[in-house]
Amino acid sequence: MARLPVESPEGQYDIWIEPRLFEQVKARATEFGLNRRTAVVTNTTLAPLYGEALTAALPDAALVVMPDGEAHKNLDTVASLYSEFVKAGLDRSSVVIALGGGVVGDTAGFAAATYMRGISLVQMPTSLLAMVDSSVGGKVGVDLPQGKNLVGAFKQPECVLIDPDMLATLPTREYRCGLAEMIKHGLLADALILEKITDALAGNLLDMPMLIERAVQVKINVVQSDPYEKGARAHLNLGHTFAHAFEQVSGYAIPHGEAVAVGLAAALRLSARLEYGKPELVGQIEALLRGVGLPVRASGLDAEAVYAAMATDKKWRAGKSRFILLKRVGEPVIVEDVPPGEVMAVLAEVIE
Ligand SMILES: NC(=O)c1ccc[n+]([C@@H]2O[C@H](COP(=O)([O-])OP(=O)(O)OC[C@H]3O[C@@H](n4cnc5c(N)ncnc54)[C@H](O)[C@@H]3O)[C@@H](O)[C@H]2O)c1
Ligand SMILES: [Zn+2]
C-alpha cells in the first residue's frame, strides 16, 4: 500500500496505490471525499466491469457512460457529459469520478474543470498508461478535428485512486503501451524500474504495484518542479517528438505506446549519434522494449513525411528543432537545432 502526496499550485492531494482498493471504496467513501453527490464517468467497456459496481457502492452516485475510444475525446462528448451532470443534479459541491483510461480521464476531467466553473474531480485510472502518466499532473482536455489535445485546462484532482488489480482485465496490447511510458519514466529518473522489468524478462516475478509507485513518483517529481509546463516537464516528452510523428504519418494506425517505444529507440540513437549518450544504452533498451513485446522499428513509413510531421511539433519554436535526449539513465537534456541530416539518419535506422 502506498500513499504518495503531491504538491500542486492548488494545494496538496494524495495518490493512493493499493491492490484491492476498488473493493474498499465503499468503506472508505468518506476518506476519499465521495460521500456526496457523485457522477461516475466511464465508458461502455468499463461500465459493466467496474462502473456499475462503483456507482452502487457509493452513497449518492449516478453512472454516466461515454463511448469508448480516442475518437470520442472531443467537445461533443463533453457537451453530453454536461447535460448528464445537470440531469444527475450535480451542483458546485458535487464530485466527478473519472473511471477509465486516459481518454475518460482527460474528457471527464475537462468536463469537471469547466462545469459550473469547475467542480471536484477524483481520478480512478484503469489502464497502465493512465495510472503512471495521464492521471498525474493535472492536464485534462480533448481533441479538435484539427489536432490532438488542442483544448484543455489544468485541473488538479482531489485524489487519485489506483488499484493495480484492475489491470487484470486490460488487453495485453494496452498493457504493453503502458509499459512503454513506464520505461520512459525509468529512463528519465529511475534505473530501478528498468532493472526490475529486465529481471522479470529473466523469469523473476514482476512487482507491479511497486513499479507503478516508482513510475508515478517520477512523474510527481517532474510535475511538482514544473506544474504549468514551462521547463523541466518537457523531459516527459522523451521519445515523443518521434512518436507523435510516427502516429500522425501512420494515420494513427500505430498506437501511442508502440510509437513511444520506437520513439525511445530513436531518441537514444540520436543521443548516441550526437555523442550525448552511449551507444550501449541503445542496445540495452531496445532489448528491453522488444522483450516486453513492444516494437523498436516502424514499418512502411516515409521518412521525409515523418520529418515534416516532426517540424510541426508545437514545441519546435520558429522551425528550430527541439529534442529531449539522454546523457545517461536519469539525465535528460534538451537539445535544440539538431542538424536535419542527423535526424534523417536516425529515421533511416528505425524505419524499415
Ligand atoms: N493528461 C495527460 O497528461 C495525458 C498524458 C498521457 C496521455 N494522455 C491521453 O491519454 C489517452 C490514452 O490513454 P489510454 O492509453 O489509457 O487509452 P484509453 O483510455 O483509450 O484506454 C485504452 C483501452 O483500454 C480500455 N481499458 C482501460 N482500462 C481497462 C481495464 N482495466 N480493463 C479493460 N479495458 C480497459 C479502454 O476502454 C480502451 O478501450 C490519450 O488520449 C492521450 O492523449 C493524457
Ligand atoms: Zn505518451
JSON list of C-alpha atoms and ligand atoms in Angstrom, two decimals, residues 42-47 49-50 67-71 73 99-107 123-143 148-149 153 163-171 174-175 177-178 181 184 219 223 229 233 236 240 244 247 256-257, ligand 1:
[
{"chain": "A", "resi": 42, "resn": "THR", "atom": "CA", "xyz": [-16.74, 5.81, -17.51]},
{"chain": "A", "resi": 43, "resn": "ASN", "atom": "CA", "xyz": [-17.06, 4.19, -20.94]},
{"chain": "A", "resi": 44, "resn": "THR", "atom": "CA", "xyz": [-19.12, 1.40, -22.47]},
{"chain": "A", "resi": 45, "resn": "THR", "atom": "CA", "xyz": [-16.35, -1.19, -21.93]},
{"chain": "A", "resi": 46, "resn": "LEU", "atom": "CA", "xyz": [-15.70, -0.32, -18.30]},
{"chain": "A", "resi": 47, "resn": "ALA", "atom": "CA", "xyz": [-19.28, 0.32, -17.14]},
{"chain": "A", "resi": 49, "resn": "LEU", "atom": "CA", "xyz": [-16.66, -4.28, -15.50]},
{"chain": "A", "resi": 50, "resn": "TYR", "atom": "CA", "xyz": [-16.36, -1.59, -12.82]},
{"chain": "A", "resi": 67, "resn": "PRO", "atom": "CA", "xyz": [-18.46, 5.73, -25.89]},
{"chain": "A", "resi": 68, "resn": "ASP", "atom": "CA", "xyz": [-15.05, 4.02, -25.87]},
{"chain": "A", "resi": 69, "resn": "GLY", "atom": "CA", "xyz": [-12.11, 5.31, -27.91]},
{"chain": "A", "resi": 70, "resn": "GLU", "atom": "CA", "xyz": [-9.94, 8.32, -28.69]},
{"chain": "A", "resi": 71, "resn": "ALA", "atom": "CA", "xyz": [-12.41, 9.32, -31.43]},
{"chain": "A", "resi": 73, "resn": "LYS", "atom": "CA", "xyz": [-12.35, 12.51, -26.74]},
{"chain": "A", "resi": 99, "resn": "LEU", "atom": "CA", "xyz": [-13.08, 5.88, -14.07]},
{"chain": "A", "resi": 100, "resn": "GLY", "atom": "CA", "xyz": [-11.13, 4.71, -17.09]},
{"chain": "A", "resi": 101, "resn": "GLY", "atom": "CA", "xyz": [-8.05, 5.08, -19.23]},
{"chain": "A", "resi": 102, "resn": "GLY", "atom": "CA", "xyz": [-6.54, 8.34, -20.38]},
{"chain": "A", "resi": 103, "resn": "VAL", "atom": "CA", "xyz": [-9.43, 9.09, -22.72]},
{"chain": "A", "resi": 104, "resn": "VAL", "atom": "CA", "xyz": [-12.03, 9.04, -19.92]},
{"chain": "A", "resi": 105, "resn": "GLY", "atom": "CA", "xyz": [-9.61, 10.82, -17.56]},
{"chain": "A", "resi": 106, "resn": "ASP", "atom": "CA", "xyz": [-8.91, 13.65, -19.98]},
{"chain": "A", "resi": 107, "resn": "THR", "atom": "CA", "xyz": [-12.53, 14.07, -21.14]},
{"chain": "A", "resi": 123, "resn": "GLN", "atom": "CA", "xyz": [-9.20, 10.18, -10.90]},
{"chain": "A", "resi": 124, "resn": "MET", "atom": "CA", "xyz": [-9.59, 6.42, -10.88]},
{"chain": "A", "resi": 125, "resn": "PRO", "atom": "CA", "xyz": [-7.30, 5.28, -13.69]},
{"chain": "A", "resi": 126, "resn": "THR", "atom": "CA", "xyz": [-7.85, 1.78, -15.04]},
{"chain": "A", "resi": 127, "resn": "SER", "atom": "CA", "xyz": [-5.21, 1.48, -17.78]},
{"chain": "A", "resi": 128, "resn": "LEU", "atom": "CA", "xyz": [-1.50, 1.24, -17.01]},
{"chain": "A", "resi": 129, "resn": "LEU", "atom": "CA", "xyz": [-0.88, 4.38, -19.08]},
{"chain": "A", "resi": 130, "resn": "ALA", "atom": "CA", "xyz": [-3.46, 6.31, -17.11]},
{"chain": "A", "resi": 131, "resn": "MET", "atom": "CA", "xyz": [-2.07, 5.04, -13.80]},
{"chain": "A", "resi": 132, "resn": "VAL", "atom": "CA", "xyz": [1.53, 6.07, -14.44]},
{"chain": "A", "resi": 133, "resn": "ASP", "atom": "CA", "xyz": [1.02, 9.01, -16.76]},
{"chain": "A", "resi": 134, "resn": "SER", "atom": "CA", "xyz": [-2.25, 10.74, -17.63]},
{"chain": "A", "resi": 135, "resn": "SER", "atom": "CA", "xyz": [-3.93, 10.74, -14.19]},
{"chain": "A", "resi": 136, "resn": "VAL", "atom": "CA", "xyz": [-0.94, 12.51, -12.63]},
{"chain": "A", "resi": 137, "resn": "GLY", "atom": "CA", "xyz": [-0.09, 16.14, -13.29]},
{"chain": "A", "resi": 138, "resn": "GLY", "atom": "CA", "xyz": [-3.43, 17.84, -13.74]},
{"chain": "A", "resi": 139, "resn": "LYS", "atom": "CA", "xyz": [-3.59, 18.14, -17.51]},
{"chain": "A", "resi": 140, "resn": "VAL", "atom": "CA", "xyz": [-7.08, 17.49, -18.90]},
{"chain": "A", "resi": 141, "resn": "GLY", "atom": "CA", "xyz": [-8.54, 18.20, -22.30]},
{"chain": "A", "resi": 142, "resn": "VAL", "atom": "CA", "xyz": [-9.95, 16.98, -25.57]},
{"chain": "A", "resi": 143, "resn": "ASP", "atom": "CA", "xyz": [-9.06, 16.77, -29.26]},
{"chain": "A", "resi": 148, "resn": "LYS", "atom": "CA", "xyz": [-4.96, 16.19, -30.58]},
{"chain": "A", "resi": 149, "resn": "ASN", "atom": "CA", "xyz": [-5.28, 17.85, -27.17]},
{"chain": "A", "resi": 153, "resn": "ALA", "atom": "CA", "xyz": [-7.12, 23.01, -18.76]},
{"chain": "A", "resi": 163, "resn": "ASP", "atom": "CA", "xyz": [-5.93, -0.31, -7.87]},
{"chain": "A", "resi": 164, "resn": "PRO", "atom": "CA", "xyz": [-3.31, -2.34, -9.78]},
{"chain": "A", "resi": 165, "resn": "ASP", "atom": "CA", "xyz": [-5.67, -5.36, -9.71]},
{"chain": "A", "resi": 166, "resn": "MET", "atom": "CA", "xyz": [-7.82, -3.57, -12.30]},
{"chain": "A", "resi": 167, "resn": "LEU", "atom": "CA", "xyz": [-5.07, -4.26, -14.85]},
{"chain": "A", "resi": 168, "resn": "ALA", "atom": "CA", "xyz": [-6.23, -7.91, -14.88]},
{"chain": "A", "resi": 169, "resn": "THR", "atom": "CA", "xyz": [-8.88, -7.03, -17.47]},
{"chain": "A", "resi": 170, "resn": "LEU", "atom": "CA", "xyz": [-6.73, -4.65, -19.54]},
{"chain": "A", "resi": 171, "resn": "PRO", "atom": "CA", "xyz": [-5.99, -6.02, -23.05]},
{"chain": "A", "resi": 174, "resn": "GLU", "atom": "CA", "xyz": [-2.79, -1.75, -23.96]},
{"chain": "A", "resi": 175, "resn": "TYR", "atom": "CA", "xyz": [-0.77, -3.12, -21.07]},
{"chain": "A", "resi": 177, "resn": "CYS", "atom": "CA", "xyz": [1.64, 0.53, -24.26]},
{"chain": "A", "resi": 178, "resn": "GLY", "atom": "CA", "xyz": [1.62, 1.49, -20.58]},
{"chain": "A", "resi": 181, "resn": "GLU", "atom": "CA", "xyz": [5.62, 5.02, -20.68]},
{"chain": "A", "resi": 184, "resn": "LYS", "atom": "CA", "xyz": [10.28, 6.19, -20.34]},
{"chain": "A", "resi": 219, "resn": "LYS", "atom": "CA", "xyz": [6.01, 11.90, -12.82]},
{"chain": "A", "resi": 223, "resn": "VAL", "atom": "CA", "xyz": [5.24, 18.00, -12.41]},
{"chain": "A", "resi": 229, "resn": "GLU", "atom": "CA", "xyz": [4.93, 23.06, -18.23]},
{"chain": "A", "resi": 233, "resn": "ARG", "atom": "CA", "xyz": [8.19, 18.99, -17.67]},
{"chain": "A", "resi": 236, "resn": "LEU", "atom": "CA", "xyz": [8.40, 13.84, -20.18]},
{"chain": "A", "resi": 240, "resn": "HIS", "atom": "CA", "xyz": [7.52, 11.72, -28.04]},
{"chain": "A", "resi": 244, "resn": "HIS", "atom": "CA", "xyz": [3.78, 11.79, -32.44]},
{"chain": "A", "resi": 247, "resn": "GLU", "atom": "CA", "xyz": [1.40, 8.17, -35.14]},
{"chain": "A", "resi": 256, "resn": "HIS", "atom": "CA", "xyz": [0.62, 5.70, -28.96]},
{"chain": "A", "resi": 257, "resn": "GLY", "atom": "CA", "xyz": [2.58, 3.38, -26.65]},
{"chain": "B", "resi": 1, "resn": "LIG", "atom": "N1", "xyz": [-3.47, 14.26, -19.43]},
{"chain": "B", "resi": 1, "resn": "LIG", "atom": "C1", "xyz": [-2.24, 13.83, -19.62]},
{"chain": "B", "resi": 1, "resn": "LIG", "atom": "O1", "xyz": [-1.28, 14.31, -19.01]},
{"chain": "B", "resi": 1, "resn": "LIG", "atom": "C2", "xyz": [-2.02, 12.70, -20.58]},
{"chain": "B", "resi": 1, "resn": "LIG", "atom": "C3", "xyz": [-0.79, 12.04, -20.63]},
{"chain": "B", "resi": 1, "resn": "LIG", "atom": "C4", "xyz": [-0.64, 10.96, -21.50]},
{"chain": "B", "resi": 1, "resn": "LIG", "atom": "C5", "xyz": [-1.71, 10.55, -22.29]},
{"chain": "B", "resi": 1, "resn": "LIG", "atom": "N2", "xyz": [-2.90, 11.23, -22.23]},
{"chain": "B", "resi": 1, "resn": "LIG", "atom": "C6", "xyz": [-4.03, 10.81, -23.05]},
{"chain": "B", "resi": 1, "resn": "LIG", "atom": "O2", "xyz": [-4.43, 9.51, -22.64]},
{"chain": "B", "resi": 1, "resn": "LIG", "atom": "C7", "xyz": [-5.11, 8.87, -23.74]},
{"chain": "B", "resi": 1, "resn": "LIG", "atom": "C8", "xyz": [-4.65, 7.46, -23.84]},
{"chain": "B", "resi": 1, "resn": "LIG", "atom": "O3", "xyz": [-4.98, 6.77, -22.66]},
{"chain": "B", "resi": 1, "resn": "LIG", "atom": "P1", "xyz": [-5.06, 5.17, -22.63]},
{"chain": "B", "resi": 1, "resn": "LIG", "atom": "O4", "xyz": [-3.85, 4.61, -23.24]},
{"chain": "B", "resi": 1, "resn": "LIG", "atom": "O5", "xyz": [-5.43, 4.78, -21.26]},
{"chain": "B", "resi": 1, "resn": "LIG", "atom": "O6", "xyz": [-6.22, 4.85, -23.67]},
{"chain": "B", "resi": 1, "resn": "LIG", "atom": "P2", "xyz": [-7.80, 4.60, -23.47]},
{"chain": "B", "resi": 1, "resn": "LIG", "atom": "O7", "xyz": [-8.36, 5.46, -22.44]},
{"chain": "B", "resi": 1, "resn": "LIG", "atom": "O8", "xyz": [-8.38, 4.64, -24.82]},
{"chain": "B", "resi": 1, "resn": "LIG", "atom": "O9", "xyz": [-7.82, 3.09, -22.93]},
{"chain": "B", "resi": 1, "resn": "LIG", "atom": "C9", "xyz": [-7.37, 2.06, -23.77]},
{"chain": "B", "resi": 1, "resn": "LIG", "atom": "C10", "xyz": [-8.43, 0.96, -23.93]},
{"chain": "B", "resi": 1, "resn": "LIG", "atom": "O10", "xyz": [-8.38, 0.12, -22.80]},
{"chain": "B", "resi": 1, "resn": "LIG", "atom": "C11", "xyz": [-9.65, 0.01, -22.23]},
{"chain": "B", "resi": 1, "resn": "LIG", "atom": "N3", "xyz": [-9.45, -0.16, -20.80]},
{"chain": "B", "resi": 1, "resn": "LIG", "atom": "C12", "xyz": [-8.89, 0.74, -19.94]},
{"chain": "B", "resi": 1, "resn": "LIG", "atom": "N4", "xyz": [-8.75, 0.19, -18.72]},
{"chain": "B", "resi": 1, "resn": "LIG", "atom": "C13", "xyz": [-9.23, -1.07, -18.80]},
{"chain": "B", "resi": 1, "resn": "LIG", "atom": "C14", "xyz": [-9.36, -2.13, -17.87]},
{"chain": "B", "resi": 1, "resn": "LIG", "atom": "N5", "xyz": [-8.91, -2.03, -16.62]},
{"chain": "B", "resi": 1, "resn": "LIG", "atom": "N6", "xyz": [-9.95, -3.26, -18.30]},
{"chain": "B", "resi": 1, "resn": "LIG", "atom": "C15", "xyz": [-10.36, -3.40, -19.58]},
{"chain": "B", "resi": 1, "resn": "LIG", "atom": "N7", "xyz": [-10.23, -2.45, -20.51]},
{"chain": "B", "resi": 1, "resn": "LIG", "atom": "C16", "xyz": [-9.69, -1.30, -20.12]},
{"chain": "B", "resi": 1, "resn": "LIG", "atom": "C17", "xyz": [-10.37, 1.26, -22.63]},
{"chain": "B", "resi": 1, "resn": "LIG", "atom": "O11", "xyz": [-11.77, 1.10, -22.58]},
{"chain": "B", "resi": 1, "resn": "LIG", "atom": "C18", "xyz": [-9.84, 1.47, -24.03]},
{"chain": "B", "resi": 1, "resn": "LIG", "atom": "O12", "xyz": [-10.55, 0.69, -24.94]},
{"chain": "B", "resi": 1, "resn": "LIG", "atom": "C19", "xyz": [-4.84, 9.72, -24.96]},
{"chain": "B", "resi": 1, "resn": "LIG", "atom": "O13", "xyz": [-5.99, 10.45, -25.29]},
{"chain": "B", "resi": 1, "resn": "LIG", "atom": "C20", "xyz": [-3.74, 10.67, -24.51]},
{"chain": "B", "resi": 1, "resn": "LIG", "atom": "O14", "xyz": [-3.78, 11.91, -25.17]},
{"chain": "B", "resi": 1, "resn": "LIG", "atom": "C21", "xyz": [-3.07, 12.28, -21.39]}
]
